[in-house]
PDB file of C-alpha atoms in Angstrom:
ATOM      1  CA  MET A  69     -24.830  10.831  63.956  1.00  0.00           C
ATOM      2  CA  GLU A  70     -26.604  11.345  60.656  1.00  0.00           C
ATOM      3  CA  GLN A  71     -24.610  12.259  57.609  1.00  0.00           C
ATOM      4  CA  VAL A  72     -24.954  12.312  53.879  1.00  0.00           C
ATOM      5  CA  PRO A  73     -22.223  10.149  52.368  1.00  0.00           C
ATOM      6  CA  VAL A  74     -19.096  11.966  51.297  1.00  0.00           C
ATOM      7  CA  GLY A  75     -18.745  11.728  47.530  1.00  0.00           C
ATOM      8  CA  GLU A  76     -16.672   9.303  45.541  1.00  0.00           C
ATOM      9  CA  ARG A  77     -13.933  11.885  44.953  1.00  0.00           C
ATOM     10  CA  LEU A  78     -12.417  11.047  48.313  1.00  0.00           C
ATOM     11  CA  THR A  79     -10.360   7.983  49.064  1.00  0.00           C
ATOM     12  CA  THR A  80     -11.296   5.733  51.949  1.00  0.00           C
ATOM     13  CA  GLY A  81      -8.625   7.368  54.119  1.00  0.00           C
ATOM     14  CA  GLN A  82      -9.851  10.839  53.237  1.00  0.00           C
ATOM     15  CA  ARG A  83     -13.456   9.893  54.003  1.00  0.00           C
ATOM     16  CA  TYR A  84     -12.321   8.489  57.343  1.00  0.00           C
ATOM     17  CA  ALA A  85     -10.503  11.761  58.150  1.00  0.00           C
ATOM     18  CA  VAL A  86     -13.614  13.827  57.387  1.00  0.00           C
ATOM     19  CA  GLU A  87     -15.846  11.444  59.346  1.00  0.00           C
ATOM     20  CA  GLU A  88     -13.460  11.647  62.300  1.00  0.00           C
ATOM     21  CA  SER A  89     -13.712  15.445  62.214  1.00  0.00           C
ATOM     22  CA  ILE A  90     -17.499  15.158  62.124  1.00  0.00           C
ATOM     23  CA  ARG A  91     -17.535  12.874  65.165  1.00  0.00           C
ATOM     24  CA  LYS A  92     -15.315  15.246  67.155  1.00  0.00           C
ATOM     25  CA  ALA A  93     -17.403  18.263  66.125  1.00  0.00           C
ATOM     26  CA  GLU A  94     -20.633  16.554  67.109  1.00  0.00           C
ATOM     27  CA  LEU A  95     -19.278  15.635  70.531  1.00  0.00           C
ATOM     28  CA  ALA A  96     -17.995  19.151  71.119  1.00  0.00           C
ATOM     29  CA  SER A  97     -21.024  21.060  69.847  1.00  0.00           C
ATOM     30  CA  ARG A  98     -24.028  18.741  70.271  1.00  0.00           C
ATOM     31  CA  ALA A  99     -25.003  19.659  66.687  1.00  0.00           C
ATOM     32  CA  GLU A 100     -25.125  17.157  63.854  1.00  0.00           C
ATOM     33  CA  PHE A 101     -22.789  17.647  60.902  1.00  0.00           C
ATOM     34  CA  SER A 102     -23.283  16.302  57.394  1.00  0.00           C
ATOM     35  CA  VAL A 103     -21.003  16.658  54.387  1.00  0.00           C
ATOM     36  CA  TYR A 104     -21.792  16.098  50.730  1.00  0.00           C
ATOM     37  CA  VAL A 105     -18.974  16.241  48.177  1.00  0.00           C
ATOM     38  CA  GLY A 106     -20.099  15.773  44.603  1.00  0.00           C
ATOM     39  CA  PRO A 107     -22.128  17.259  41.793  1.00  0.00           C
ATOM     40  CA  VAL A 108     -24.730  19.854  42.705  1.00  0.00           C
ATOM     41  CA  ASP A 109     -27.808  19.455  40.543  1.00  0.00           C
ATOM     42  CA  GLY A 110     -29.574  22.486  39.107  1.00  0.00           C
ATOM     43  CA  SER A 111     -28.769  26.143  38.897  1.00  0.00           C
ATOM     44  CA  ASP A 112     -29.427  27.000  42.550  1.00  0.00           C
ATOM     45  CA  PRO A 113     -26.747  25.470  44.812  1.00  0.00           C
ATOM     46  CA  HIS A 114     -28.363  26.846  47.965  1.00  0.00           C
ATOM     47  CA  ALA A 115     -31.687  25.197  47.112  1.00  0.00           C
ATOM     48  CA  PHE A 116     -29.859  21.901  46.475  1.00  0.00           C
ATOM     49  CA  ALA A 117     -28.053  22.140  49.832  1.00  0.00           C
ATOM     50  CA  THR A 118     -31.274  23.094  51.626  1.00  0.00           C
ATOM     51  CA  GLN A 119     -33.061  20.120  50.082  1.00  0.00           C
ATOM     52  CA  LEU A 120     -30.331  17.787  51.384  1.00  0.00           C
ATOM     53  CA  HIS A 121     -30.425  19.470  54.789  1.00  0.00           C
ATOM     54  CA  ASN A 122     -34.190  18.990  55.025  1.00  0.00           C
ATOM     55  CA  THR A 123     -33.804  15.212  54.569  1.00  0.00           C
ATOM     56  CA  LEU A 124     -31.715  14.869  57.731  1.00  0.00           C
ATOM     57  CA  VAL A 125     -33.173  13.244  60.830  1.00  0.00           C
ATOM     58  CA  ALA A 126     -32.852  16.420  62.947  1.00  0.00           C
ATOM     59  CA  PRO A 127     -32.495  19.368  60.548  1.00  0.00           C
ATOM     60  CA  ALA A 128     -32.947  21.972  63.295  1.00  0.00           C
ATOM     61  CA  ARG A 129     -29.817  20.670  65.065  1.00  0.00           C
ATOM     62  CA  SER A 130     -27.864  20.056  61.859  1.00  0.00           C
ATOM     63  CA  ILE A 131     -25.263  21.691  59.667  1.00  0.00           C
ATOM     64  CA  MET A 132     -25.030  20.613  56.037  1.00  0.00           C
ATOM     65  CA  ILE A 133     -21.831  21.365  54.128  1.00  0.00           C
ATOM     66  CA  VAL A 134     -22.108  20.882  50.368  1.00  0.00           C
ATOM     67  CA  VAL A 135     -19.054  21.044  48.099  1.00  0.00           C
ATOM     68  CA  ASP A 136     -19.030  20.639  44.327  1.00  0.00           C
ATOM     69  CA  PRO A 137     -15.335  20.686  43.417  1.00  0.00           C
ATOM     70  CA  GLU A 138     -16.005  20.721  39.657  1.00  0.00           C
ATOM     71  CA  ARG A 139     -18.175  23.834  39.839  1.00  0.00           C
ATOM     72  CA  ARG A 140     -16.181  25.316  42.726  1.00  0.00           C
ATOM     73  CA  LEU A 141     -19.290  25.635  44.893  1.00  0.00           C
ATOM     74  CA  LEU A 142     -19.584  25.641  48.666  1.00  0.00           C
ATOM     75  CA  GLU A 143     -22.829  25.936  50.609  1.00  0.00           C
ATOM     76  CA  ILE A 144     -23.400  25.750  54.348  1.00  0.00           C
ATOM     77  CA  VAL A 145     -26.977  25.300  55.582  1.00  0.00           C
ATOM     78  CA  THR A 146     -27.818  25.429  59.277  1.00  0.00           C
ATOM     79  CA  GLY A 147     -30.942  24.563  61.224  1.00  0.00           C
ATOM     80  CA  GLY A 148     -32.767  26.847  63.637  1.00  0.00           C
ATOM     81  CA  TRP A 149     -31.180  25.463  66.804  1.00  0.00           C
ATOM     82  CA  VAL A 150     -27.712  25.899  65.318  1.00  0.00           C
ATOM     83  CA  ARG A 151     -28.435  29.482  64.185  1.00  0.00           C
ATOM     84  CA  ARG A 152     -29.141  30.502  67.776  1.00  0.00           C
ATOM     85  CA  THR A 153     -25.441  30.164  68.583  1.00  0.00           C
ATOM     86  CA  LEU A 154     -23.711  30.297  65.185  1.00  0.00           C
ATOM     87  CA  SER A 155     -23.727  33.731  63.563  1.00  0.00           C
ATOM     88  CA  ASP A 156     -23.614  34.368  59.835  1.00  0.00           C
ATOM     89  CA  ALA A 157     -20.184  35.961  60.308  1.00  0.00           C
ATOM     90  CA  GLU A 158     -18.868  32.804  61.991  1.00  0.00           C
ATOM     91  CA  ALA A 159     -20.276  30.600  59.227  1.00  0.00           C
ATOM     92  CA  THR A 160     -18.727  32.919  56.636  1.00  0.00           C
ATOM     93  CA  LEU A 161     -15.350  32.677  58.373  1.00  0.00           C
ATOM     94  CA  ALA A 162     -15.555  28.872  58.242  1.00  0.00           C
ATOM     95  CA  ALA A 163     -16.526  29.026  54.562  1.00  0.00           C
ATOM     96  CA  GLU A 164     -13.605  31.318  53.735  1.00  0.00           C
ATOM     97  CA  THR A 165     -11.227  29.022  55.612  1.00  0.00           C
ATOM     98  CA  MET A 166     -12.491  26.071  53.590  1.00  0.00           C
ATOM     99  CA  ARG A 167     -12.280  27.979  50.299  1.00  0.00           C
ATOM    100  CA  SER A 168      -8.692  28.963  51.054  1.00  0.00           C
ATOM    101  CA  SER A 169      -7.695  25.326  51.560  1.00  0.00           C
ATOM    102  CA  PHE A 170      -9.713  24.201  48.531  1.00  0.00           C
ATOM    103  CA  ALA A 171      -7.876  26.777  46.384  1.00  0.00           C
ATOM    104  CA  GLN A 172      -4.604  25.178  47.455  1.00  0.00           C
ATOM    105  CA  GLY A 173      -5.886  21.760  46.425  1.00  0.00           C
ATOM    106  CA  ASP A 174      -6.584  20.548  49.971  1.00  0.00           C
ATOM    107  CA  LEU A 175     -10.217  19.468  49.983  1.00  0.00           C
ATOM    108  CA  VAL A 176      -9.979  17.286  53.096  1.00  0.00           C
ATOM    109  CA  GLY A 177      -7.949  19.815  55.071  1.00  0.00           C
ATOM    110  CA  GLY A 178     -10.448  22.516  54.189  1.00  0.00           C
ATOM    111  CA  LEU A 179     -13.390  20.398  55.281  1.00  0.00           C
ATOM    112  CA  ARG A 180     -11.694  19.439  58.542  1.00  0.00           C
ATOM    113  CA  ALA A 181     -10.760  23.040  59.341  1.00  0.00           C
ATOM    114  CA  GLY A 182     -14.240  24.317  58.479  1.00  0.00           C
ATOM    115  CA  ILE A 183     -15.987  21.643  60.533  1.00  0.00           C
ATOM    116  CA  ALA A 184     -13.748  22.427  63.518  1.00  0.00           C
ATOM    117  CA  LEU A 185     -14.404  26.162  63.235  1.00  0.00           C
ATOM    118  CA  LEU A 186     -18.156  25.669  62.983  1.00  0.00           C
ATOM    119  CA  ALA A 187     -18.175  23.351  66.010  1.00  0.00           C
ATOM    120  CA  GLY A 188     -16.043  25.771  67.987  1.00  0.00           C
ATOM    121  CA  HIS A 189     -18.545  28.579  67.481  1.00  0.00           C
ATOM    122  CA  ILE A 190     -21.642  26.591  68.441  1.00  0.00           C
TER     123      ILE A 190
END
């Protein structure tokens, strides 16, 4: 399991909860999940998320979720293997689910729900 560290905004317990969701998703889907929570550098969040995604060990089999709570940004980048079974509509549904939880102040719950939805569609 390769993952970019979850940002400092999360407590140890919250990081553990997200990492547990990642482990379950990886077992269920055979894809690799990575989450980055923190500042997104530059004016192009998608380029930032893609750059992180490209540093992963197996980017083709990976999903990168990038959240910048301060700027209210969410990006999901998927590799080619993942895109064969995960449609844009399914990724959008997961993103909207996460955004809904984030809007209610539940960052961890949103991440866990989004990760589970993405894994369920792969």
